[in-house]
XYZ file of C-alpha atoms in Angstrom:
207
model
C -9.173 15.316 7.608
C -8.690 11.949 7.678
C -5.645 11.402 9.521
C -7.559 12.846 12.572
C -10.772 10.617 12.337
C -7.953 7.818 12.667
C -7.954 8.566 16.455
C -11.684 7.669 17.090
C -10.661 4.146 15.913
C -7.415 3.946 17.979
C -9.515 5.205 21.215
C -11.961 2.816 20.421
C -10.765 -0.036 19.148
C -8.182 -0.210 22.268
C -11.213 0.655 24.614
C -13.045 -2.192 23.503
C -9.978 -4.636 24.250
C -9.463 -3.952 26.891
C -12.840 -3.883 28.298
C -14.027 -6.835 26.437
C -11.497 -8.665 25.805
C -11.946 -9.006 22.210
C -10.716 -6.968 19.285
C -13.988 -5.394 17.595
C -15.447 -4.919 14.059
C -16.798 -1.520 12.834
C -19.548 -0.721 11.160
C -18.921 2.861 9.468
C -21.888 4.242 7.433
C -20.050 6.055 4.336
C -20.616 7.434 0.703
C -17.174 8.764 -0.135
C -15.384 6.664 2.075
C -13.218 9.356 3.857
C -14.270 7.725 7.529
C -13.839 4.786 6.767
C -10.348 4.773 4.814
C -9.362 6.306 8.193
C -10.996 2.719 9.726
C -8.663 1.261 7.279
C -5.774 3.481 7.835
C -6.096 2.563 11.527
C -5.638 -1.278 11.074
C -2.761 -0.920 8.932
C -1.161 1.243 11.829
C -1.352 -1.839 14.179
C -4.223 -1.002 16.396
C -6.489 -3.379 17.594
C -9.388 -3.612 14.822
C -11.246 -6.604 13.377
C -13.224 -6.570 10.280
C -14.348 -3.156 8.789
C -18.140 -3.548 7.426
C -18.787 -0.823 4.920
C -22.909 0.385 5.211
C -24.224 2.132 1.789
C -27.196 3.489 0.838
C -28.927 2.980 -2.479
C -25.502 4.723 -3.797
C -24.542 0.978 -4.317
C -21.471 1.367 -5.970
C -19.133 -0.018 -3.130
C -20.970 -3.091 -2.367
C -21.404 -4.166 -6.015
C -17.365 -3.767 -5.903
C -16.863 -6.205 -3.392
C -19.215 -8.534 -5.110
C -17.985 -8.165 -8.721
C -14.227 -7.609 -8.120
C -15.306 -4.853 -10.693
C -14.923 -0.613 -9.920
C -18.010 0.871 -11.785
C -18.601 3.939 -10.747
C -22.740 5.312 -11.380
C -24.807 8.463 -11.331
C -25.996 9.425 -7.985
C -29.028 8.405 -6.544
C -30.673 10.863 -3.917
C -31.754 9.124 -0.515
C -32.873 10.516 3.297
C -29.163 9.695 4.106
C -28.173 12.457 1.361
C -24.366 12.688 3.142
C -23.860 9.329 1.957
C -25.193 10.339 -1.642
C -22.262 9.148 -3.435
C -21.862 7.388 -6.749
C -18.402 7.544 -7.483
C -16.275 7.847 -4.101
C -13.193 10.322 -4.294
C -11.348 8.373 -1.438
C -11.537 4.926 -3.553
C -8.168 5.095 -4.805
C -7.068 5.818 -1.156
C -8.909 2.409 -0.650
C -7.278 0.947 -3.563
C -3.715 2.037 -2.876
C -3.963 -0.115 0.590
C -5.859 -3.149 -0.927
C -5.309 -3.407 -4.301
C -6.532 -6.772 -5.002
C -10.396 -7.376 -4.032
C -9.686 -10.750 -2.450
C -7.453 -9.257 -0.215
C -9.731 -6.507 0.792
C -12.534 -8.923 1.615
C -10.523 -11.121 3.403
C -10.730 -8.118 6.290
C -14.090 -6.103 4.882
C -17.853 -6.367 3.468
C -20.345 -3.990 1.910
C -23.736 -3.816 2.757
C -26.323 -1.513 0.682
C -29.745 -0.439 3.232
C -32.600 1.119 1.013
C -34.744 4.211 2.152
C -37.266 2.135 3.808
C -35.137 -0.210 5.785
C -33.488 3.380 6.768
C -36.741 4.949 8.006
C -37.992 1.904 9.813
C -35.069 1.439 11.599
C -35.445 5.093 12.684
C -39.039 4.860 13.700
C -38.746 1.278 15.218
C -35.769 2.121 17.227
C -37.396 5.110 19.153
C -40.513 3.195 19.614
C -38.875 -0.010 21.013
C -35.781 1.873 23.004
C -36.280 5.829 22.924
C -33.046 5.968 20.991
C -32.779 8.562 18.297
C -30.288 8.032 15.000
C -29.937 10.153 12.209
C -30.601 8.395 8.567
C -26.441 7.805 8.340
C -26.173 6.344 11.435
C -29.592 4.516 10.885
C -28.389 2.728 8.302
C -24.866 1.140 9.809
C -27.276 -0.031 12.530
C -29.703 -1.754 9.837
C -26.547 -3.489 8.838
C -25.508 -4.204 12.316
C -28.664 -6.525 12.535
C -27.630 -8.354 9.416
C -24.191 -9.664 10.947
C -24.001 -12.827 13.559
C -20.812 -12.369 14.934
C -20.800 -10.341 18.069
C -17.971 -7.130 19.240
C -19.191 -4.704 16.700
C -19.195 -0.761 17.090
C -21.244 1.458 15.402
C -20.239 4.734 13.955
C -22.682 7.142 14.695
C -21.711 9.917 12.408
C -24.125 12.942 12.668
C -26.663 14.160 15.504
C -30.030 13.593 14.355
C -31.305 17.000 15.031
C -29.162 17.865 11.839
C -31.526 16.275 9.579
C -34.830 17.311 11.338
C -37.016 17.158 8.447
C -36.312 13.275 7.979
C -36.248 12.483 11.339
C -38.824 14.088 13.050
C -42.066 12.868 11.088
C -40.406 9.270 11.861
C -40.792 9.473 15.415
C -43.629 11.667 15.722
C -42.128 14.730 17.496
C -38.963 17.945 17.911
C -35.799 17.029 18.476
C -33.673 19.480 20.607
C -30.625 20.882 19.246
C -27.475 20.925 20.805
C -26.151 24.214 21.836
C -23.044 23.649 19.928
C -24.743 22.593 16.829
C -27.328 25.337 17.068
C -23.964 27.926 17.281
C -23.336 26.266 13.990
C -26.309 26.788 11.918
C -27.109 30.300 13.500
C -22.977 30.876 11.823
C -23.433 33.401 9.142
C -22.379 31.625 5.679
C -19.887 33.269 3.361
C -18.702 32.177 0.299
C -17.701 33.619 -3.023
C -18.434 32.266 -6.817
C -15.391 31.702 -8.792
C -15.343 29.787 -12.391
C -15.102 26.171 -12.707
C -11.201 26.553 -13.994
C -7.928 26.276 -12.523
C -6.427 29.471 -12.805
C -9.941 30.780 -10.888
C -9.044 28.928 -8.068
C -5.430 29.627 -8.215
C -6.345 33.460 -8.022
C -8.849 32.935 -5.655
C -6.276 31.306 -3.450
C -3.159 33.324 -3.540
């Protein structure tokens, strides 16, 4: 899964260059990091990115990494960005494995944490000011956006916002229309099948 989200940074990151002239920064919204190791799997490739901002939630677990030196993972804390509901990120040791030593890693990155308030205004103020509509995940990388001086950012917009309707909507005071395609998605019939919490369940139920 991640190998493929690796080509939204090549496309972009080279886009950017050479339309701007200037290699840009990302800001990726995450809670289990798997978008944005690919961000960091794309730099180590060679293509053209700058400095990878990691946005949180209240899941603060990542930024109190990069300001402690210290991995301490926590119990998870439920937001209105509930993708990014994370308190101890499986892709961390991919994280790790490319940027072992935390001096290193901030020498090219930075954590940010955005509470549910800063999340919800930036929701409500945005389609007030602009018309523009995020979703709580991509809400929050733009909060973070507005913390940083430097200009050539991009940020990930992860999710349309009509998939989290019931946060969105009472933010900006009316329906959001839903994509065809994701509409085909949640009309999907689901289908899954309970199988113990063991190994040899799983085994079986693969094979």
């Amino acid at each position: 899964r991640l190998l493929p989200q690796t080509v939204y940074y090549a496309a972009a990151s080279m886009w950017y260059l050479r339309e701007r002239g200037a290699r840009p920064g990302f800001v990726v919204p995450t809670g289990n990091l798997g978008n944005a190791v690919a961000a960091f799997w794309a730099r180590r490739m060679g293509l053209p990115l700058r400095e990878i901002i990691l946005a949180t939630n209240a899941n603060a677990v990542i930024p109190e990494y990069f300001a402690s030196g210290s991995w301490k993972p926590h119990p998870t804390i439920a937001t209105i960005a509930n993708a990014m509901d994370v308190g101890n990120p499986g892709n961390m040791e991919r994280l790790l494995d490319l940027h072992p030593e935390i001096t290193e890693l901030r020498q090219g990155a930075q954590s940010f944490s955005v509470s549910d308030e800063e999340i919800a205004d930036t929701i409500a103020r945005d389609y007030s000011w602009s018309g523009r509509t995020w979703c709580p995940h991509t809400a929050t990388a733009v909060h973070v956006r507005r913390r940083l001086p430097s200009p050539h950012w991009i940020i990930v917009a992860t999710a349309h916002p009509a998939k989290f309707d019931s946060v969105v909507e009472p933010l900006i005071g009316r329906s959001l229309s839903m994509p065809p395609s994701l509409a085909q998605v949640f009309d999907a019939p689901s289908r899954f099948e309970e199988i113990d919490p063991k190994f040899e369940a799983l085994k079986e139920a693969l094979q």
